[in-house]
Structure formats: C-alpha cells, structure tokens
PDB file of C-alpha atoms in Angstrom:
ATOM      1  CA  UNK A  30     -55.232  -0.188  31.221  1.00  0.00           C
ATOM      2  CA  UNK A  31     -54.514  -3.618  30.252  1.00  0.00           C
ATOM      3  CA  UNK A  32     -55.414  -2.748  26.645  1.00  0.00           C
ATOM      4  CA  UNK A  33     -53.461  -0.009  26.684  1.00  0.00           C
ATOM      5  CA  UNK A  34     -50.790  -0.803  27.736  1.00  0.00           C
ATOM      6  CA  UNK A  35     -50.569  -4.142  25.468  1.00  0.00           C
ATOM      7  CA  UNK A  36     -50.933  -1.159  22.608  1.00  0.00           C
ATOM      8  CA  UNK A  37     -48.179   0.416  23.775  1.00  0.00           C
ATOM      9  CA  UNK A  38     -46.264  -2.474  23.801  1.00  0.00           C
ATOM     10  CA  UNK A  39     -46.515  -3.745  20.379  1.00  0.00           C
ATOM     11  CA  UNK A  40     -45.937  -0.242  19.108  1.00  0.00           C
ATOM     12  CA  UNK A  41     -42.742  -0.030  21.132  1.00  0.00           C
ATOM     13  CA  UNK A  42     -41.914  -3.471  19.572  1.00  0.00           C
ATOM     14  CA  UNK A  43     -42.670  -1.776  16.266  1.00  0.00           C
ATOM     15  CA  UNK A  44     -40.558   1.333  16.562  1.00  0.00           C
ATOM     16  CA  UNK A  45     -37.719  -0.165  18.288  1.00  0.00           C
ATOM     17  CA  UNK A  46     -36.977  -2.914  15.045  1.00  0.00           C
ATOM     18  CA  UNK A  47     -37.711  -0.278  12.728  1.00  0.00           C
ATOM     19  CA  UNK A  48     -34.829   1.918  15.144  1.00  0.00           C
ATOM     20  CA  UNK A  49     -32.829  -0.954  15.276  1.00  0.00           C
ATOM     21  CA  UNK A  50     -32.822  -1.668  11.464  1.00  0.00           C
ATOM     22  CA  UNK A  51     -31.913   1.651  10.962  1.00  0.00           C
ATOM     23  CA  UNK A  52     -28.855   1.813  13.202  1.00  0.00           C
ATOM     24  CA  UNK A  53     -27.612  -1.296  11.294  1.00  0.00           C
ATOM     25  CA  UNK A  54     -28.554  -0.224   7.363  1.00  0.00           C
ATOM     26  CA  UNK A  55     -26.436   3.167   9.117  1.00  0.00           C
ATOM     27  CA  UNK A  56     -23.685   1.044  10.476  1.00  0.00           C
ATOM     28  CA  UNK A  57     -23.198  -0.916   7.392  1.00  0.00           C
ATOM     29  CA  UNK A  58     -23.292   2.148   5.131  1.00  0.00           C
ATOM     30  CA  UNK A  59     -20.314   3.504   7.418  1.00  0.00           C
ATOM     31  CA  UNK A  60     -18.692   0.340   7.206  1.00  0.00           C
ATOM     32  CA  UNK A  61     -18.579   0.200   3.384  1.00  0.00           C
ATOM     33  CA  UNK A  62     -17.762   3.734   2.992  1.00  0.00           C
ATOM     34  CA  UNK A  63     -14.622   3.311   5.729  1.00  0.00           C
ATOM     35  CA  UNK A  64     -13.391   0.241   3.366  1.00  0.00           C
ATOM     36  CA  UNK A  65     -13.796   2.321  -0.225  1.00  0.00           C
ATOM     37  CA  UNK A  66     -11.901   5.540   1.661  1.00  0.00           C
ATOM     38  CA  UNK A  67      -9.440   2.396   2.240  1.00  0.00           C
ATOM     39  CA  UNK A  68      -8.842   1.257  -1.130  1.00  0.00           C
ATOM     40  CA  UNK A  69      -8.837   4.494  -2.675  1.00  0.00           C
ATOM     41  CA  UNK A  70      -5.987   5.810  -0.938  1.00  0.00           C
ATOM     42  CA  UNK A  71      -4.063   2.259  -1.282  1.00  0.00           C
ATOM     43  CA  UNK A  72      -4.502   3.010  -4.892  1.00  0.00           C
ATOM     44  CA  UNK A  73      -3.702   6.523  -4.897  1.00  0.00           C
ATOM     45  CA  UNK A  74       0.005   5.891  -3.100  1.00  0.00           C
ATOM     46  CA  UNK A  75       0.751   3.009  -5.541  1.00  0.00           C
ATOM     47  CA  UNK A  76      -0.587   4.488  -8.770  1.00  0.00           C
ATOM     48  CA  UNK A  77       1.712   7.866  -7.681  1.00  0.00           C
ATOM     49  CA  UNK A  78       4.421   5.711  -6.779  1.00  0.00           C
ATOM     50  CA  UNK A  79       4.647   3.770 -10.134  1.00  0.00           C
ATOM     51  CA  UNK A  80       3.830   6.242 -12.593  1.00  0.00           C
ATOM     52  CA  UNK A  81       6.911   8.101 -11.117  1.00  0.00           C
ATOM     53  CA  UNK A  82       8.926   4.896 -11.066  1.00  0.00           C
ATOM     54  CA  UNK A  83      10.680   5.459 -14.214  1.00  0.00           C
ATOM     55  CA  UNK A  84      11.432   8.810 -14.775  1.00  0.00           C
ATOM     56  CA  UNK A  85      14.432   9.407 -12.430  1.00  0.00           C
ATOM     57  CA  UNK A  86      17.968   9.803 -14.056  1.00  0.00           C
ATOM     58  CA  UNK A  87      20.419  10.506 -10.792  1.00  0.00           C
ATOM     59  CA  UNK A  88      19.993   7.560  -8.634  1.00  0.00           C
ATOM     60  CA  UNK A  89      21.249   8.856  -5.049  1.00  0.00           C
ATOM     61  CA  UNK A  90      19.589   5.899  -3.292  1.00  0.00           C
ATOM     62  CA  UNK A  91      22.027   3.309  -5.316  1.00  0.00           C
ATOM     63  CA  UNK A  92      21.403   1.213  -8.442  1.00  0.00           C
ATOM     64  CA  UNK A  93      17.644   1.727  -9.671  1.00  0.00           C
ATOM     65  CA  UNK A  94      15.202  -0.450  -9.509  1.00  0.00           C
ATOM     66  CA  UNK A  95      11.907  -2.057 -10.366  1.00  0.00           C
ATOM     67  CA  UNK A  96      10.891  -5.550  -8.979  1.00  0.00           C
ATOM     68  CA  UNK A  97       7.556  -6.834  -7.463  1.00  0.00           C
ATOM     69  CA  UNK A  98       6.670 -10.274  -6.268  1.00  0.00           C
ATOM     70  CA  UNK A  99       3.607  -9.550  -7.499  1.00  0.00           C
ATOM     71  CA  UNK A 100       1.575 -10.624  -4.342  1.00  0.00           C
ATOM     72  CA  UNK A 101       0.843  -9.612  -1.067  1.00  0.00           C
ATOM     73  CA  UNK A 102      -0.605 -12.070   2.001  1.00  0.00           C
ATOM     74  CA  UNK A 103      -0.789 -14.037   4.624  1.00  0.00           C
ATOM     75  CA  UNK A 104       1.129 -16.296   3.322  1.00  0.00           C
ATOM     76  CA  UNK A 105       4.015 -13.237   2.372  1.00  0.00           C
ATOM     77  CA  UNK A 106       4.186 -11.595   4.993  1.00  0.00           C
ATOM     78  CA  UNK A 107       8.394 -11.410   5.556  1.00  0.00           C
ATOM     79  CA  UNK A 108      11.359  -8.956   5.153  1.00  0.00           C
ATOM     80  CA  UNK A 109      12.697 -10.531   2.739  1.00  0.00           C
ATOM     81  CA  UNK A 110       9.655 -10.634  -0.008  1.00  0.00           C
ATOM     82  CA  UNK A 111       8.593  -7.364  -0.670  1.00  0.00           C
ATOM     83  CA  UNK A 112       5.366  -6.455  -2.922  1.00  0.00           C
ATOM     84  CA  UNK A 113       6.942  -3.482  -4.534  1.00  0.00           C
ATOM     85  CA  UNK A 114      11.006  -2.504  -4.379  1.00  0.00           C
ATOM     86  CA  UNK A 115      11.050   0.688  -6.971  1.00  0.00           C
ATOM     87  CA  UNK A 116      13.016   4.004  -7.281  1.00  0.00           C
ATOM     88  CA  UNK A 117      10.502   7.084  -8.208  1.00  0.00           C
ATOM     89  CA  UNK A 118      10.436  10.433  -8.345  1.00  0.00           C
ATOM     90  CA  UNK A 119       9.166  12.540  -4.857  1.00  0.00           C
ATOM     91  CA  UNK A 120       8.821  15.766  -3.410  1.00  0.00           C
ATOM     92  CA  UNK A 121      12.726  17.216  -3.382  1.00  0.00           C
ATOM     93  CA  UNK A 122      14.142  17.129  -0.172  1.00  0.00           C
ATOM     94  CA  UNK A 123      17.745  18.241   0.912  1.00  0.00           C
ATOM     95  CA  UNK A 124      19.894  14.964   0.884  1.00  0.00           C
ATOM     96  CA  UNK A 125      23.450  14.945   2.243  1.00  0.00           C
ATOM     97  CA  UNK A 126      26.264  12.630   0.480  1.00  0.00           C
ATOM     98  CA  UNK A 127      28.690  10.968   1.806  1.00  0.00           C
ATOM     99  CA  UNK A 128      31.946   8.897   0.313  1.00  0.00           C
ATOM    100  CA  UNK A 129      32.369   5.319   1.279  1.00  0.00           C
ATOM    101  CA  UNK A 130      34.114   6.299   4.341  1.00  0.00           C
ATOM    102  CA  UNK A 131      30.951   7.993   5.891  1.00  0.00           C
ATOM    103  CA  UNK A 132      33.164  11.959   5.204  1.00  0.00           C
ATOM    104  CA  UNK A 133      30.378  14.303   3.861  1.00  0.00           C
ATOM    105  CA  UNK A 134      30.931  15.059   0.396  1.00  0.00           C
ATOM    106  CA  UNK A 135      28.039  17.677  -0.421  1.00  0.00           C
ATOM    107  CA  UNK A 136      24.737  18.777   0.485  1.00  0.00           C
ATOM    108  CA  UNK A 137      21.921  18.396  -2.596  1.00  0.00           C
ATOM    109  CA  UNK A 138      18.694  19.045  -3.886  1.00  0.00           C
ATOM    110  CA  UNK A 139      17.269  14.898  -4.158  1.00  0.00           C
ATOM    111  CA  UNK A 140      14.104  14.918  -5.693  1.00  0.00           C
ATOM    112  CA  UNK A 141      13.763  10.792  -5.751  1.00  0.00           C
ATOM    113  CA  UNK A 142      13.780   7.969  -3.374  1.00  0.00           C
ATOM    114  CA  UNK A 143      13.875   4.136  -3.220  1.00  0.00           C
ATOM    115  CA  UNK A 144      10.346   3.078  -2.480  1.00  0.00           C
ATOM    116  CA  UNK A 145       9.431  -0.245  -1.177  1.00  0.00           C
ATOM    117  CA  UNK A 146       5.637  -1.652   0.011  1.00  0.00           C
ATOM    118  CA  UNK A 147       5.271  -4.476   1.834  1.00  0.00           C
ATOM    119  CA  UNK A 148       2.864  -6.666   3.465  1.00  0.00           C
ATOM    120  CA  UNK A 149       2.808  -6.771   7.418  1.00  0.00           C
ATOM    121  CA  UNK A 150       0.888  -7.884  10.643  1.00  0.00           C
ATOM    122  CA  UNK A 151      -1.222  -4.954  11.552  1.00  0.00           C
ATOM    123  CA  UNK A 152      -0.159  -4.358  15.626  1.00  0.00           C
ATOM    124  CA  UNK A 153      -0.397  -1.225  17.576  1.00  0.00           C
ATOM    125  CA  UNK A 154       2.143   1.168  16.945  1.00  0.00           C
ATOM    126  CA  UNK A 155       2.543   2.386  21.060  1.00  0.00           C
ATOM    127  CA  UNK A 156       2.553  -1.301  22.162  1.00  0.00           C
ATOM    128  CA  UNK A 157       4.038  -3.828  19.028  1.00  0.00           C
ATOM    129  CA  UNK A 158       1.090  -5.895  19.200  1.00  0.00           C
ATOM    130  CA  UNK A 159      -1.374  -7.395  17.239  1.00  0.00           C
ATOM    131  CA  UNK A 160      -4.266  -5.786  16.306  1.00  0.00           C
ATOM    132  CA  UNK A 161      -6.507  -8.470  15.269  1.00  0.00           C
ATOM    133  CA  UNK A 162      -6.062 -12.485  15.706  1.00  0.00           C
ATOM    134  CA  UNK A 163      -2.419 -13.506  13.815  1.00  0.00           C
ATOM    135  CA  UNK A 164      -3.477 -14.551   9.802  1.00  0.00           C
ATOM    136  CA  UNK A 165      -6.929 -12.061  10.177  1.00  0.00           C
ATOM    137  CA  UNK A 166      -5.470  -8.457   9.943  1.00  0.00           C
ATOM    138  CA  UNK A 167      -2.618  -7.278   7.650  1.00  0.00           C
ATOM    139  CA  UNK A 168      -1.249  -3.882   6.473  1.00  0.00           C
ATOM    140  CA  UNK A 169      -0.230  -2.239   3.186  1.00  0.00           C
ATOM    141  CA  UNK A 170       3.172  -0.454   4.670  1.00  0.00           C
ATOM    142  CA  UNK A 171       5.283   1.837   2.962  1.00  0.00           C
ATOM    143  CA  UNK A 172       9.113   2.415   2.927  1.00  0.00           C
ATOM    144  CA  UNK A 173      10.337   5.583   1.854  1.00  0.00           C
ATOM    145  CA  UNK A 174      14.297   5.386   1.954  1.00  0.00           C
ATOM    146  CA  UNK A 175      16.069   8.479   0.928  1.00  0.00           C
ATOM    147  CA  UNK A 176      19.952   9.522   0.980  1.00  0.00           C
ATOM    148  CA  UNK A 177      22.074   8.784   1.851  1.00  0.00           C
ATOM    149  CA  UNK A 178      20.529   5.378   2.674  1.00  0.00           C
ATOM    150  CA  UNK A 179      21.023   2.670   0.243  1.00  0.00           C
ATOM    151  CA  UNK A 180      20.545  -1.213   1.703  1.00  0.00           C
ATOM    152  CA  UNK A 181      17.769  -1.692   4.264  1.00  0.00           C
ATOM    153  CA  UNK A 182      14.405  -0.195   5.890  1.00  0.00           C
ATOM    154  CA  UNK A 183      15.877   0.894   8.780  1.00  0.00           C
ATOM    155  CA  UNK A 184      15.847   4.667   9.403  1.00  0.00           C
ATOM    156  CA  UNK A 185      13.097   4.879   6.560  1.00  0.00           C
ATOM    157  CA  UNK A 186      10.172   7.117   6.407  1.00  0.00           C
ATOM    158  CA  UNK A 187       7.607   4.329   7.352  1.00  0.00           C
ATOM    159  CA  UNK A 188       3.975   4.570   6.305  1.00  0.00           C
ATOM    160  CA  UNK A 189       0.561   2.758   7.112  1.00  0.00           C
ATOM    161  CA  UNK A 190      -1.259   3.054   3.740  1.00  0.00           C
ATOM    162  CA  UNK A 191      -4.067   0.492   4.473  1.00  0.00           C
ATOM    163  CA  UNK A 192      -4.943  -1.543   7.210  1.00  0.00           C
ATOM    164  CA  UNK A 193      -7.612  -4.623   6.635  1.00  0.00           C
ATOM    165  CA  UNK A 194      -5.845  -5.949   3.940  1.00  0.00           C
ATOM    166  CA  UNK A 195      -6.723  -9.478   2.975  1.00  0.00           C
ATOM    167  CA  UNK A 196      -4.799  -9.967  -0.391  1.00  0.00           C
ATOM    168  CA  UNK A 197      -3.300  -7.625  -3.057  1.00  0.00           C
ATOM    169  CA  UNK A 198      -1.884  -9.001  -6.482  1.00  0.00           C
ATOM    170  CA  UNK A 199      -0.232  -7.008  -9.446  1.00  0.00           C
ATOM    171  CA  UNK A 200       0.104  -8.070 -12.493  1.00  0.00           C
ATOM    172  CA  UNK A 201       2.139  -6.380 -15.419  1.00  0.00           C
ATOM    173  CA  UNK A 202       1.539  -5.967 -18.927  1.00  0.00           C
ATOM    174  CA  UNK A 203       5.080  -6.467 -20.979  1.00  0.00           C
ATOM    175  CA  UNK A 204       4.612  -6.591 -24.855  1.00  0.00           C
ATOM    176  CA  UNK A 205       0.903  -8.847 -24.822  1.00  0.00           C
ATOM    177  CA  UNK A 206       2.256 -10.866 -22.429  1.00  0.00           C
ATOM    178  CA  UNK A 207       1.141 -10.492 -18.581  1.00  0.00           C
ATOM    179  CA  UNK A 208       3.315 -11.573 -15.875  1.00  0.00           C
ATOM    180  CA  UNK A 209       2.579 -12.120 -12.114  1.00  0.00           C
ATOM    181  CA  UNK A 210       5.746 -11.080 -11.163  1.00  0.00           C
ATOM    182  CA  UNK A 211       8.510  -8.442 -12.338  1.00  0.00           C
ATOM    183  CA  UNK A 212      11.810  -9.014 -12.365  1.00  0.00           C
ATOM    184  CA  UNK A 213      14.679  -6.449 -12.408  1.00  0.00           C
ATOM    185  CA  UNK A 214      16.264  -5.815 -15.892  1.00  0.00           C
ATOM    186  CA  UNK A 215      19.332  -2.739 -15.802  1.00  0.00           C
ATOM    187  CA  UNK A 216      20.051  -0.846 -18.729  1.00  0.00           C
ATOM    188  CA  UNK A 217      23.826   0.449 -19.075  1.00  0.00           C
ATOM    189  CA  UNK A 218      23.722   0.991 -15.375  1.00  0.00           C
ATOM    190  CA  UNK A 219      21.144   4.534 -16.027  1.00  0.00           C
ATOM    191  CA  UNK A 220      17.830   2.512 -15.801  1.00  0.00           C
ATOM    192  CA  UNK A 221      15.633  -0.965 -16.060  1.00  0.00           C
ATOM    193  CA  UNK A 222      12.756  -1.901 -17.663  1.00  0.00           C
ATOM    194  CA  UNK A 223       9.240  -1.730 -16.306  1.00  0.00           C
ATOM    195  CA  UNK A 224       5.948  -2.584 -17.792  1.00  0.00           C
ATOM    196  CA  UNK A 225       3.641  -0.373 -19.765  1.00  0.00           C
ATOM    197  CA  UNK A 226       0.341  -1.492 -17.484  1.00  0.00           C
ATOM    198  CA  UNK A 227       0.331  -2.456 -14.333  1.00  0.00           C
ATOM    199  CA  UNK A 228      -3.055  -3.667 -13.311  1.00  0.00           C
ATOM    200  CA  UNK A 229      -3.760  -3.607  -9.244  1.00  0.00           C
ATOM    201  CA  UNK A 230      -6.104  -6.620  -7.502  1.00  0.00           C
ATOM    202  CA  UNK A 231      -6.647  -5.599  -3.507  1.00  0.00           C
ATOM    203  CA  UNK A 232      -9.402  -7.437  -1.431  1.00  0.00           C
ATOM    204  CA  UNK A 233     -10.024  -5.451   2.260  1.00  0.00           C
ATOM    205  CA  UNK A 234     -11.822  -6.842   5.019  1.00  0.00           C
ATOM    206  CA  UNK A 235     -14.365  -4.225   6.929  1.00  0.00           C
ATOM    207  CA  UNK A 236     -14.681  -4.379  10.658  1.00  0.00           C
ATOM    208  CA  UNK A 237     -17.142  -7.922  10.355  1.00  0.00           C
ATOM    209  CA  UNK A 238     -14.273  -9.425   8.299  1.00  0.00           C
ATOM    210  CA  UNK A 239     -15.870  -9.742   5.304  1.00  0.00           C
ATOM    211  CA  UNK A 240     -13.582  -9.049   2.072  1.00  0.00           C
ATOM    212  CA  UNK A 241     -14.341  -6.498  -0.656  1.00  0.00           C
ATOM    213  CA  UNK A 242     -12.494  -6.461  -4.036  1.00  0.00           C
ATOM    214  CA  UNK A 243     -11.175  -3.758  -5.729  1.00  0.00           C
ATOM    215  CA  UNK A 244      -9.009  -3.359  -8.932  1.00  0.00           C
ATOM    216  CA  UNK A 245      -7.658  -0.859 -11.215  1.00  0.00           C
ATOM    217  CA  UNK A 246      -5.003  -0.131 -14.155  1.00  0.00           C
ATOM    218  CA  UNK A 247      -2.124   2.082 -13.685  1.00  0.00           C
ATOM    219  CA  UNK A 248      -0.245   3.115 -17.010  1.00  0.00           C
ATOM    220  CA  UNK A 249       3.228   4.206 -16.513  1.00  0.00           C
ATOM    221  CA  UNK A 250       4.466   6.901 -19.193  1.00  0.00           C
ATOM    222  CA  UNK A 251       8.085   5.575 -19.653  1.00  0.00           C
ATOM    223  CA  UNK A 252       7.217   1.942 -19.040  1.00  0.00           C
ATOM    224  CA  UNK A 253       7.149  -0.643 -22.240  1.00  0.00           C
TER     225      UNK A 253
END
C-alpha cells in the first residue's frame, strides 16, 4: 500500500504540473488575444476618422479642425490636451440648426461631426472610481460632437475605444518631414491642411501589466 500510495503521489504530481502549465498557457494565449483585439479595434477607429477627416465641405459643427498633440499617456491626461481634434465625415443623422439666439432655423441631414480623442484614467462607469491604481490604467476615449454643439464635449457621444493604454504616439508626414504634432492651419475658412500619412504607435498593458506595442500607418487620401 505504501508503494502504491508513493506511485500515485508521483503520477498525481506529474499530472498536476502538466495541467497547471496547460492552464497557464491557455490564460496567456487568451490574454494576448484580448490585447490584440483591443489594439485592432483602436486602430480601426483611428483609421476610420483620420481617412474621413478632410472630406467634408460644410462644417456645421463650427470651423474645420485637424489638430493633434501627437502624444497621449500618463503625463498628458488633461481636458486641454487632446490626442486628436478632427472634423470628420460620419453616418448621416438629423441635425437641428439654430441661430445665435438659440432659435430653431431648420432640420437637416448632417454627415459630419467634430471628433475628439483623449487619454483618460480608466474608471468604473457606475461609480466613477479608478479600475486600477492611479497612473497604471488609462483608456483611449472618443467624443463625437454633433451639430448644433460647437464648443466643449459636454453632451457629446462618448465611446471607450481601448482600455489598458500605456501610451499612444502619432507621427505626421508632411512633404518628406516627420512631425510629432500637427498644428491646425486653416485655408480661406473652407478647409484645413492635413498630413499625407499618420503613423500610430500604441502600447497596451495586459492584465498582468506587461506592455505590448502595435504600429500602423494610415494614408489620408486628401492630405498632403
């Protein structure tokens, strides 16, 4: 019986080690898949807005915009420091136009909006509390401002594009030069200058705090 118990203990320990390693590998693969999915969704949102940023002729949300600080991360979590501030083409929706006194003028179908991207601290949406210790959990958030809203983001449609963001950096190609930010330049009140290519470099933390870096480039059809 002692020999049988010893043999059983050895077999059980081998099986437990194999099983635990399998679970660990599965959890690691699941964590990596989640990070890749988060990065892909964030890149898709940014690519869609960047490509549609210079194709609007009538700006119902105010002046045309193409501005970027080029960086979002722990040291730039500020309402006055957006990652991107764009006027973009979007799905058509009804918009009520008003005069300066707030009187309703007409209802029209608008196909554009002002879009603002910011990097903010992750929080519980129900209790407005941080999900992780301060400085270790950031989220990439998209604000869509529809007419007649013009200034500020109060009342804007808010979408959390990606969680677990460590940093996000944008680089802009302009006539062969690479710029780390883009200052808005207006042209005769009807359009803005935009870059030809935007490189996006996104670093996301997994559940254990390990960073993963993703890089892509977006060609802007009407830029440059």
